[in-house]
mmCIF file of C-alpha atoms in Angstrom:
data_model
loop_
_atom_site.group_PDB
_atom_site.id
_atom_site.type_symbol
_atom_site.label_atom_id
_atom_site.label_comp_id
_atom_site.label_asym_id
_atom_site.label_seq_id
_atom_site.Cartn_x
_atom_site.Cartn_y
_atom_site.Cartn_z
ATOM 1 C CA MET J 1 104.034 20.706 -19.197
ATOM 2 C CA LYS J 2 105.766 17.398 -17.631
ATOM 3 C CA LEU J 3 103.443 14.603 -17.181
ATOM 4 C CA PRO J 4 103.232 14.909 -13.290
ATOM 5 C CA GLN J 5 101.854 18.460 -13.853
ATOM 6 C CA TYR J 6 98.909 16.892 -16.579
ATOM 7 C CA LEU J 7 97.993 14.522 -13.835
ATOM 8 C CA LEU J 8 97.782 16.769 -11.027
ATOM 9 C CA VAL J 9 95.379 19.092 -13.257
ATOM 10 C CA LEU J 10 93.599 16.124 -14.307
ATOM 11 C CA ILE J 11 92.821 15.314 -10.577
ATOM 12 C CA ILE J 12 92.236 18.857 -9.575
ATOM 13 C CA LEU J 13 89.335 18.897 -12.662
ATOM 14 C CA LEU J 14 87.728 15.884 -11.585
ATOM 15 C CA SER J 15 87.701 16.497 -7.949
ATOM 16 C CA PHE J 16 86.167 19.737 -9.264
ATOM 17 C CA SER J 17 83.635 17.811 -11.174
ATOM 18 C CA GLU J 18 83.015 15.371 -8.425
ATOM 19 C CA ILE J 19 82.161 18.125 -5.836
ATOM 20 C CA VAL J 20 79.911 20.244 -8.488
ATOM 21 C CA HIS J 21 78.315 17.015 -9.031
ATOM 22 C CA SER J 22 77.804 16.044 -5.336
ATOM 23 C CA GLN J 23 76.465 19.738 -4.525
ATOM 24 C CA GLU J 24 74.072 19.104 -7.509
ATOM 25 C CA GLU J 25 72.924 16.035 -6.162
ATOM 26 C CA LYS J 26 72.475 17.017 -2.609
ATOM 27 C CA VAL J 27 70.690 19.847 -3.780
ATOM 28 C CA THR J 28 68.313 18.019 -5.989
ATOM 29 C CA VAL J 29 67.826 15.213 -3.025
ATOM 30 C CA GLU J 30 67.386 17.852 -0.442
ATOM 31 C CA GLN J 31 64.885 19.847 -2.790
ATOM 32 C CA ALA J 32 62.984 16.678 -3.549
ATOM 33 C CA LEU J 33 62.520 15.528 0.336
ATOM 34 C CA LYS J 34 61.129 19.156 0.514
ATOM 35 C CA GLN J 35 58.684 18.922 -2.329
ATOM 36 C CA GLU J 36 57.774 15.269 -3.574
ATOM 37 C CA LYS J 37 55.710 12.948 -2.155
ATOM 38 C CA ILE J 38 56.696 10.403 0.280
ATOM 39 C CA GLN J 39 56.860 7.717 -2.281
ATOM 40 C CA GLU J 40 58.899 9.785 -4.697
ATOM 41 C CA GLN J 41 60.885 10.838 -1.859
ATOM 42 C CA PHE J 42 62.019 7.011 -1.413
ATOM 43 C CA ASP J 43 62.365 6.679 -5.126
ATOM 44 C CA ILE J 44 64.732 9.542 -5.327
ATOM 45 C CA VAL J 45 66.722 8.639 -2.160
ATOM 46 C CA ILE J 46 67.037 4.908 -3.239
ATOM 47 C CA LYS J 47 68.085 6.411 -7.150
ATOM 48 C CA LYS J 48 70.720 8.679 -5.825
ATOM 49 C CA SER J 49 72.072 6.329 -2.869
ATOM 50 C CA GLY J 50 75.454 4.749 -3.676
ATOM 51 C CA ARG J 51 75.708 0.925 -4.151
ATOM 52 C CA TYR J 52 77.820 -1.482 -2.016
ATOM 53 C CA GLN J 53 77.612 -5.302 -3.506
ATOM 54 C CA GLU J 54 73.763 -5.944 -3.155
ATOM 55 C CA TYR J 55 72.859 -2.974 -0.708
ATOM 56 C CA LYS J 56 72.219 0.380 -1.129
ATOM 57 C CA VAL J 57 74.309 3.317 0.863
ATOM 58 C CA VAL J 58 71.750 5.800 2.180
ATOM 59 C CA LYS J 59 73.195 8.983 3.553
ATOM 60 C CA GLN J 60 72.109 9.599 7.241
ATOM 61 C CA VAL J 61 70.830 13.181 6.455
ATOM 62 C CA TRP J 62 68.592 11.854 3.931
ATOM 63 C CA LEU J 63 67.351 9.121 5.671
ATOM 64 C CA ASN J 64 66.704 11.266 8.599
ATOM 65 C CA LYS J 65 64.678 13.703 6.597
ATOM 66 C CA LEU J 66 62.783 10.836 4.818
ATOM 67 C CA LYS J 67 61.876 9.470 8.200
ATOM 68 C CA SER J 68 60.740 12.900 9.549
ATOM 69 C CA ASN J 69 58.541 13.117 6.397
ATOM 70 C CA THR J 70 57.364 10.009 6.594
ATOM 71 C CA ILE J 71 56.561 10.595 10.351
ATOM 72 C CA ASP J 72 54.784 14.096 9.092
ATOM 73 C CA THR J 73 52.685 12.612 6.386
ATOM 74 C CA LEU J 74 51.514 9.905 8.911
ATOM 75 C CA LYS J 75 50.637 12.639 11.257
ATOM 76 C CA THR J 76 48.745 14.613 8.519
ATOM 77 C CA LEU J 77 47.140 11.210 7.480
ATOM 78 C CA GLU J 78 45.977 10.113 10.878
ATOM 79 C CA SER J 79 44.617 13.974 11.624
ATOM 80 C CA LYS J 80 42.518 13.685 8.429
ATOM 81 C CA LEU J 81 41.500 10.325 9.158
ATOM 82 C CA ASN J 82 40.302 11.570 12.640
ATOM 83 C CA THR J 83 38.629 14.135 10.901
ATOM 84 C CA THR J 84 36.778 12.017 8.352
ATOM 85 C CA ASN J 85 35.695 9.866 11.324
ATOM 86 C CA LEU J 86 34.415 12.471 13.236
ATOM 87 C CA GLN J 87 32.401 13.699 10.147
ATOM 88 C CA ILE J 88 31.415 10.090 9.443
ATOM 89 C CA ALA J 89 30.047 9.667 13.094
ATOM 90 C CA GLU J 90 28.321 13.089 12.528
ATOM 91 C CA GLN J 91 26.901 12.212 9.275
ATOM 92 C CA LYS J 92 25.438 8.744 10.908
ATOM 93 C CA THR J 93 23.750 11.119 13.663
ATOM 94 C CA THR J 94 22.521 13.357 10.976
ATOM 95 C CA ILE J 95 21.065 10.027 9.053
ATOM 96 C CA THR J 96 19.643 8.851 12.158
ATOM 97 C CA SER J 97 18.191 11.964 13.102
ATOM 98 C CA LEU J 98 16.925 12.506 9.334
ATOM 99 C CA GLN J 99 15.513 8.802 9.446
ATOM 100 C CA GLU J 100 13.630 9.355 12.576
ATOM 101 C CA SER J 101 12.095 12.581 11.089
ATOM 102 C CA LEU J 102 11.271 10.694 7.820
ATOM 103 C CA ALA J 103 9.413 7.992 10.076
ATOM 104 C CA LYS J 104 7.564 10.727 11.997
ATOM 105 C CA THR J 105 6.737 12.306 8.926
ATOM 106 C CA ASN J 106 5.474 9.002 7.163
ATOM 107 C CA GLU J 107 3.230 8.409 9.894
ATOM 108 C CA ASN J 108 2.006 12.003 9.950
ATOM 109 C CA LEU J 109 1.315 11.500 6.160
ATOM 110 C CA SER J 110 -0.248 8.068 6.703
ATOM 111 C CA ALA J 111 -2.792 9.561 9.278
ATOM 112 C CA ILE J 112 -3.715 12.460 7.060
ATOM 113 C CA THR J 113 -4.131 10.360 4.296
ATOM 114 C CA GLN J 114 -6.293 8.094 6.429
ATOM 115 C CA GLU J 115 -8.125 11.227 7.515
ATOM 116 C CA LYS J 116 -8.663 12.580 4.285
ATOM 117 C CA ASP J 117 -9.783 9.274 2.520
ATOM 118 C CA SER J 118 -12.446 9.285 5.427
ATOM 119 C CA MET J 119 -15.546 11.544 5.416
ATOM 120 C CA SER J 120 -18.433 11.829 7.828
ATOM 121 C CA PHE J 121 -21.903 11.455 6.645
ATOM 122 C CA PHE J 122 -24.898 11.928 8.972
ATOM 123 C CA GLY J 123 -22.384 10.901 11.888
ATOM 124 C CA ALA J 124 -20.847 7.924 10.597
ATOM 125 C CA SER J 125 -17.267 8.005 9.630
ATOM 126 C CA VAL J 126 -17.184 6.233 5.996
ATOM 127 C CA THR J 127 -14.409 6.149 3.388
ATOM 128 C CA LYS J 128 -14.355 8.550 0.466
ATOM 129 C CA SER J 129 -14.973 5.995 -2.035
ATOM 130 C CA SER J 130 -18.064 4.373 0.072
ATOM 131 C CA TYR J 131 -19.187 8.212 0.843
ATOM 132 C CA ASN J 132 -18.916 8.531 -3.475
ATOM 133 C CA THR J 133 -20.597 5.617 -3.733
ATOM 134 C CA ILE J 134 -23.596 6.577 -1.728
ATOM 135 C CA MET J 135 -23.543 10.086 -2.888
ATOM 136 C CA LEU J 136 -23.617 8.743 -6.687
ATOM 137 C CA VAL J 137 -26.429 6.334 -5.981
ATOM 138 C CA ILE J 138 -28.468 9.223 -4.044
ATOM 139 C CA ILE J 139 -27.929 11.415 -7.051
ATOM 140 C CA GLY J 140 -29.293 8.391 -9.238
ATOM 141 C CA ALA J 141 -32.353 8.039 -7.150
ATOM 142 C CA LEU J 142 -32.869 11.834 -7.438
ATOM 143 C CA LEU J 143 -32.584 11.553 -11.376
ATOM 144 C CA GLY J 144 -34.597 8.665 -11.609
ATOM 145 C CA LEU J 145 -37.376 10.654 -9.681
ATOM 146 C CA LEU J 146 -36.836 13.709 -11.778
ATOM 147 C CA GLY J 147 -37.139 11.755 -15.142
ATOM 148 C CA PHE J 148 -40.223 10.056 -13.690
ATOM 149 C CA PHE J 149 -41.926 13.443 -12.849
ATOM 150 C CA ILE J 150 -40.888 14.742 -16.110
ATOM 151 C CA TYR J 151 -42.570 11.540 -17.757
ATOM 152 C CA LYS J 152 -45.715 11.875 -15.814
ATOM 153 C CA PHE J 153 -45.838 15.649 -16.473
ATOM 154 C CA LYS J 154 -45.273 15.466 -20.206
ATOM 155 C CA ASN J 155 -48.192 12.542 -19.959
ATOM 156 C CA SER J 156 -50.268 14.653 -18.036
ATOM 157 C CA ASN J 157 -49.723 17.615 -20.422
ATOM 158 C CA ALA J 158 -50.431 15.545 -23.496
ATOM 159 C CA ILE J 159 -53.734 14.719 -21.751
ATOM 160 C CA THR J 160 -54.599 18.139 -20.920
ATOM 161 C CA ILE J 161 -53.852 19.416 -24.701
ATOM 162 C CA GLN J 162 -56.345 16.470 -25.763
ATOM 163 C CA ALA J 163 -58.884 17.567 -23.247
ATOM 164 C CA LYS J 164 -58.764 21.189 -24.445
ATOM 165 C CA LYS J 165 -59.123 20.215 -28.066
ATOM 166 C CA ALA J 166 -61.931 18.303 -27.329
ATOM 167 C CA LEU J 167 -63.336 20.542 -25.055
ATOM 168 C CA THR J 168 -62.823 23.105 -27.996
ATOM 169 C CA GLU J 169 -64.345 20.969 -30.925
ATOM 170 C CA THR J 170 -67.176 20.549 -28.131
ATOM 171 C CA GLU J 171 -67.433 23.974 -28.137
ATOM 172 C CA GLU J 172 -67.610 24.632 -31.728
ATOM 173 C CA GLU J 173 -69.986 22.015 -32.349
ATOM 174 C CA PHE J 174 -72.437 23.400 -29.636
ATOM 175 C CA GLU J 175 -72.010 27.115 -30.924
ATOM 176 C CA GLU J 176 -72.875 25.499 -34.154
ATOM 177 C CA HIS J 177 -75.494 23.597 -33.281
ATOM 178 C CA ARG J 178 -76.993 26.754 -31.266
ATOM 179 C CA ARG J 179 -76.783 28.776 -34.608
ATOM 180 C CA ARG J 180 -78.555 26.454 -36.586
ATOM 181 C CA SER J 181 -81.282 26.461 -33.627
ATOM 182 C CA LEU J 182 -81.365 29.665 -33.819
ATOM 183 C CA GLU J 183 -81.768 29.968 -37.566
ATOM 184 C CA ARG J 184 -84.587 27.305 -37.333
ATOM 185 C CA GLU J 185 -86.510 29.013 -34.791
ATOM 186 C CA GLN J 186 -86.025 32.466 -36.587
ATOM 187 C CA LYS J 187 -87.695 30.582 -39.400
ATOM 188 C CA VAL J 188 -90.326 29.106 -37.545
ATOM 189 C CA MET J 189 -91.110 32.559 -35.896
ATOM 190 C CA ARG J 190 -91.299 34.132 -39.406
ATOM 191 C CA LYS J 191 -93.483 31.561 -40.793
ATOM 192 C CA LEU J 192 -95.853 31.998 -37.445
ATOM 193 C CA GLN J 193 -96.051 35.707 -38.165
ATOM 194 C CA ASP J 194 -96.643 35.245 -41.483
ATOM 195 C CA GLU J 195 -99.503 32.793 -40.862
ATOM 196 C CA ILE J 196 -100.916 35.244 -38.709
ATOM 197 C CA ASN J 197 -100.497 38.126 -41.146
ATOM 198 C CA LYS J 198 -102.629 36.204 -43.584
ATOM 199 C CA GLN J 199 -105.174 35.220 -40.628
ATOM 200 C CA ARG J 200 -105.602 38.967 -39.946
ATOM 201 C CA LYS J 201 -105.884 39.890 -43.830
ATOM 202 C CA ALA J 202 -108.741 37.213 -44.005
ATOM 203 C CA GLY J 203 -110.726 38.261 -41.059
ATOM 204 C CA ALA J 204 -110.285 41.585 -42.128
ATOM 205 C CA LYS J 205 -112.186 40.908 -45.743
#
């Protein structure tokens, strides 16, 4: 095979390799522009673009696709931002409503607490602590009176027991005195009867 034929085959092989590489690069970039994120799309386009001195040569189709993707992403972000702003506005409204409801609840709670802490005592409204103090004073006074009456009762009971004991002793002494008096009377009556009997015997003689 002659040299020009070798050159022809080499040129054909190089052209085929470049075409295949170009097709693979095209598929790779197009796939990346369809799948990757915007930042990654920019990185791939810049990486795959040609270089001319200090400039980058970007294919028009890549640039248009990148522009379209960027616009779509910005629209998506803007839509998400609008949705987020609406959600924030709704949450602010909800928070304001909850704060108003909480304020009303606190007012009602304060009123209920004040009403719970105050009680009616003989028609007068007093605090619960004052009511408890009054009730403790009354209970203390009643307990004092009860203790006084118990003391008086015990004292009176002791006096009564002593009086009963003295009465019993007096009755026993009286009974003993009556018994002795009866015995003396019986002795005197027997002596008198004996004397009468003696006198009768003496008169009969």
